[in-house]
Amino acid sequence: MKKTYTLDRFDNFFGVFLLRSDESEQLLIPNGLIDNSIKEGDIVEIQKTEYSYDIALLKEETEQIKDKESSLLDQLKNNK
């Protein structure tokens, strides 16, 4: 079953992914299994396989979230 996560951070030897629907749920995946194109803040879809993980970058969702965050930051800056 595929689930949607956000890459929160890289911590020592692992990528720490937070479940989008419940950020208190974390998934740790060894750095060697994570494609170098995936960066902190990216939204991904992850499916556990028998021996590894299938990780797919959700580019549109990531861009939408980044645009929304940028817009909110601009609003905060303009209200000061």
Coordinates of N, CA, C and O in Angstrom, one line a residue:
M1 N 0.8 -1.2 0.0 CA 0.0 0.0 0.0 C 0.9 1.2 0.0 O 1.8 1.4 0.8
K2 N 0.6 2.1 -0.9 CA 1.4 3.4 -1.0 C 0.8 4.4 0.0 O -0.3 4.5 0.2
K3 N 1.8 5.1 0.6 CA 1.4 6.2 1.5 C 2.2 7.4 1.1 O 3.3 7.3 0.5
T4 N 1.7 8.6 1.4 CA 2.3 9.9 1.1 C 3.0 10.4 2.3 O 2.4 10.5 3.4
Y5 N 4.3 10.8 2.1 CA 5.1 11.3 3.1 C 5.8 12.6 2.7 O 5.9 12.9 1.5
T6 N 6.3 13.4 3.7 CA 7.2 14.5 3.4 C 8.6 14.1 4.0 O 8.7 13.6 5.1
L7 N 9.6 14.4 3.2 CA 11.0 14.2 3.7 C 11.3 15.3 4.7 O 11.4 16.5 4.3
D8 N 11.3 15.0 5.9 CA 11.5 16.1 7.0 C 13.0 16.4 7.1 O 13.3 17.6 7.1
R9 N 13.8 15.4 7.1 CA 15.3 15.7 7.3 C 16.1 14.5 7.1 O 15.6 13.4 7.0
F10 N 17.4 14.7 6.9 CA 18.3 13.6 6.9 C 19.0 13.6 8.3 O 19.5 14.6 8.7
D11 N 19.0 12.4 8.9 CA 19.5 12.3 10.3 C 20.5 11.2 10.4 O 20.1 10.0 10.3
N12 N 21.7 11.5 10.4 CA 22.8 10.5 10.4 C 22.7 9.7 9.2 O 23.0 10.1 8.1
F13 N 22.3 8.4 9.3 CA 22.3 7.5 8.1 C 20.9 7.3 7.5 O 20.8 6.4 6.7
F14 N 20.0 8.0 8.0 CA 18.6 7.8 7.6 C 17.9 9.1 7.1 O 18.2 10.2 7.5
G15 N 16.9 8.9 6.2 CA 16.0 10.0 5.8 C 14.8 9.8 6.7 O 14.3 8.7 6.9
V16 N 14.3 10.9 7.3 CA 13.2 10.8 8.2 C 12.0 11.4 7.4 O 11.9 12.5 7.1
F17 N 11.0 10.5 7.2 CA 9.8 10.8 6.4 C 8.7 10.9 7.4 O 8.5 10.1 8.3
L18 N 7.8 12.0 7.3 CA 6.6 12.1 8.1 C 5.4 11.9 7.2 O 5.3 12.4 6.1
L19 N 4.5 11.0 7.8 CA 3.3 10.7 7.1 C 2.5 12.0 6.9 O 2.3 12.7 7.9
R20 N 2.0 12.2 5.7 CA 1.2 13.5 5.4 C 0.0 13.6 6.2 O -0.4 14.7 6.7
S21 N -0.7 12.5 6.5 CA -2.0 12.5 7.2 C -1.9 12.5 8.7 O -2.8 12.8 9.4
D22 N -0.6 12.2 9.2 CA -0.4 12.1 10.6 C 1.1 12.3 10.8 O 1.8 11.3 10.9
E23 N 1.6 13.5 11.0 CA 3.0 13.8 11.0 C 3.7 13.2 12.3 O 4.9 13.3 12.4
S24 N 2.9 12.6 13.2 CA 3.5 12.0 14.4 C 4.1 10.6 14.0 O 4.8 10.0 14.7
E25 N 3.7 10.1 12.8 CA 4.1 8.8 12.3 C 5.3 9.1 11.4 O 5.3 9.8 10.4
Q26 N 6.5 8.5 11.8 CA 7.7 8.6 11.1 C 8.1 7.3 10.4 O 7.8 6.2 10.9
L27 N 8.8 7.4 9.3 CA 9.4 6.3 8.6 C 10.8 6.6 8.3 O 11.2 7.7 7.8
L28 N 11.7 5.8 8.8 CA 13.2 5.9 8.6 C 13.6 5.0 7.5 O 13.4 3.8 7.5
I29 N 14.3 5.6 6.5 CA 14.8 4.8 5.4 C 16.3 5.2 5.2 O 16.7 6.3 5.2
P30 N 17.1 4.1 5.1 CA 18.5 4.4 5.0 C 18.8 5.3 3.8 O 18.2 5.2 2.7
N31 N 19.8 6.2 4.0 CA 20.1 7.2 2.9 C 20.5 6.5 1.6 O 20.1 7.1 0.6
G32 N 21.1 5.4 1.6 CA 21.5 4.7 0.4 C 20.3 4.3 -0.5 O 20.5 4.0 -1.7
L33 N 19.1 4.2 0.1 CA 17.9 3.8 -0.6 C 17.1 5.0 -1.2 O 16.1 4.8 -1.8
I34 N 17.6 6.2 -0.9 CA 16.9 7.4 -1.3 C 17.6 8.1 -2.4 O 18.8 8.4 -2.4
D35 N 16.9 8.3 -3.5 CA 17.5 9.0 -4.7 C 18.0 10.4 -4.3 O 17.4 11.1 -3.6
N36 N 19.2 10.7 -4.9 CA 19.8 12.0 -4.6 C 18.9 13.2 -5.0 O 19.2 14.3 -4.5
S37 N 18.0 13.0 -5.9 CA 17.1 14.1 -6.4 C 16.1 14.5 -5.3 O 15.5 15.6 -5.4
I38 N 15.9 13.7 -4.3 CA 14.8 14.0 -3.3 C 15.5 14.8 -2.2 O 16.5 14.4 -1.7
K39 N 14.9 15.9 -2.0 CA 15.4 16.9 -1.0 C 14.5 17.1 0.2 O 13.3 16.7 0.1
E40 N 15.0 17.7 1.3 CA 14.1 18.0 2.4 C 12.9 18.8 2.0 O 13.1 19.8 1.2
G41 N 11.8 18.5 2.5 CA 10.6 19.2 2.1 C 9.8 18.6 1.0 O 8.6 19.0 0.7
D42 N 10.4 17.7 0.2 CA 9.7 17.1 -0.9 C 8.6 16.1 -0.4 O 8.8 15.5 0.6
I43 N 7.6 16.1 -1.2 CA 6.5 15.1 -0.9 C 6.7 13.9 -1.8 O 7.0 14.1 -3.0
V44 N 6.6 12.8 -1.2 CA 6.9 11.5 -2.0 C 5.8 10.5 -1.6 O 5.1 10.6 -0.6
E45 N 5.7 9.5 -2.5 CA 4.8 8.4 -2.3 C 5.7 7.2 -2.1 O 6.6 7.0 -2.9
I46 N 5.5 6.4 -1.0 CA 6.4 5.3 -0.7 C 5.6 4.1 -0.5 O 4.5 4.0 0.1
Q47 N 6.1 3.0 -1.1 CA 5.5 1.7 -1.0 C 6.6 0.7 -0.5 O 7.7 0.7 -1.2
K48 N 6.4 0.0 0.5 CA 7.3 -1.0 1.0 C 7.3 -2.2 0.1 O 6.2 -2.7 -0.3
T49 N 8.5 -2.6 -0.3 CA 8.6 -3.8 -1.1 C 9.2 -4.9 -0.2 O 9.4 -4.7 1.0
E50 N 9.4 -6.1 -0.8 CA 9.9 -7.2 0.0 C 11.2 -6.8 0.7 O 11.4 -7.1 1.9
Y51 N 12.2 -6.2 0.0 CA 13.5 -5.9 0.6 C 13.9 -4.5 0.6 O 14.9 -4.1 1.1
S52 N 13.0 -3.6 0.1 CA 13.4 -2.2 0.0 C 12.1 -1.3 0.0 O 11.1 -1.7 0.6
Y53 N 12.3 -0.1 -0.6 CA 11.1 0.8 -0.7 C 11.1 1.4 -2.1 O 12.2 1.6 -2.7
D54 N 9.9 1.6 -2.7 CA 9.7 2.3 -3.9 C 9.3 3.7 -3.5 O 8.3 3.9 -2.8
I55 N 10.2 4.7 -3.9 CA 10.0 6.1 -3.5 C 9.8 6.9 -4.8 O 10.7 6.9 -5.6
A56 N 8.6 7.5 -4.9 CA 8.3 8.4 -6.1 C 8.1 9.8 -5.6 O 7.3 10.1 -4.8
L57 N 8.9 10.7 -6.2 CA 8.7 12.1 -5.9 C 7.4 12.6 -6.6 O 7.2 12.4 -7.7
L58 N 6.6 13.3 -5.8 CA 5.4 13.9 -6.3 C 5.7 15.4 -6.6 O 5.5 16.3 -5.7
K59 N 6.1 15.7 -7.8 CA 6.6 17.0 -8.1 C 5.5 18.1 -8.0 O 5.8 19.2 -7.5
E60 N 4.3 17.8 -8.6 CA 3.3 18.8 -8.5 C 2.9 19.2 -7.1 O 2.7 20.3 -6.8
E61 N 2.7 18.2 -6.3 CA 2.3 18.4 -4.9 C 3.4 19.2 -4.2 O 3.1 20.1 -3.4
T62 N 4.6 18.8 -4.4 CA 5.7 19.5 -3.8 C 5.7 21.0 -4.2 O 5.9 21.9 -3.3
E63 N 5.6 21.3 -5.5 CA 5.6 22.6 -5.9 C 4.4 23.4 -5.4 O 4.6 24.6 -5.0
Q64 N 3.3 22.8 -5.3 CA 2.1 23.5 -4.7 C 2.3 23.9 -3.3 O 2.0 25.0 -2.9
I65 N 2.9 23.0 -2.5 CA 3.2 23.3 -1.1 C 4.2 24.4 -1.0 O 4.1 25.3 -0.2
K66 N 5.3 24.3 -1.8 CA 6.3 25.3 -1.7 C 5.8 26.7 -2.1 O 6.2 27.7 -1.5
D67 N 5.0 26.7 -3.1 CA 4.4 28.0 -3.5 C 3.5 28.6 -2.4 O 3.5 29.8 -2.2
K68 N 2.7 27.7 -1.8 CA 1.8 28.1 -0.7 C 2.7 28.7 0.5 O 2.3 29.7 1.0
E69 N 3.7 28.0 0.8 CA 4.6 28.4 1.9 C 5.2 29.7 1.6 O 5.3 30.6 2.4
S70 N 5.7 29.9 0.4 CA 6.3 31.1 -0.1 C 5.3 32.3 0.0 O 5.7 33.4 0.5
S71 N 4.1 32.0 -0.4 CA 3.1 33.1 -0.4 C 2.8 33.5 1.1 O 2.6 34.7 1.4
L72 N 2.7 32.5 2.0 CA 2.5 32.8 3.4 C 3.6 33.6 4.0 O 3.4 34.5 4.8
L73 N 4.8 33.3 3.6 CA 6.0 34.0 4.1 C 6.0 35.5 3.6 O 6.2 36.4 4.4
D74 N 5.6 35.6 2.4 CA 5.5 37.0 1.8 C 4.4 37.8 2.5 O 4.6 39.0 2.8
Q75 N 3.3 37.2 2.8 CA 2.2 37.8 3.6 C 2.7 38.3 5.0 O 2.4 39.4 5.4
L76 N 3.4 37.4 5.6 CA 4.0 37.7 7.0 C 4.9 38.9 6.9 O 4.9 39.8 7.7
K77 N 5.8 38.9 5.9 CA 6.8 39.9 5.7 C 6.1 41.3 5.5 O 6.5 42.3 6.0
N78 N 5.1 41.2 4.7 CA 4.4 42.5 4.3 C 3.5 43.0 5.4 O 3.1 44.2 5.4
N79 N 3.2 42.2 6.4 CA 2.3 42.7 7.5 C 3.1 43.3 8.6 O 2.6 43.8 9.6
K80 N 4.4 43.3 8.5 CA 5.3 43.8 9.6 C 5.4 45.3 9.5 O 5.3 45.9 8.5

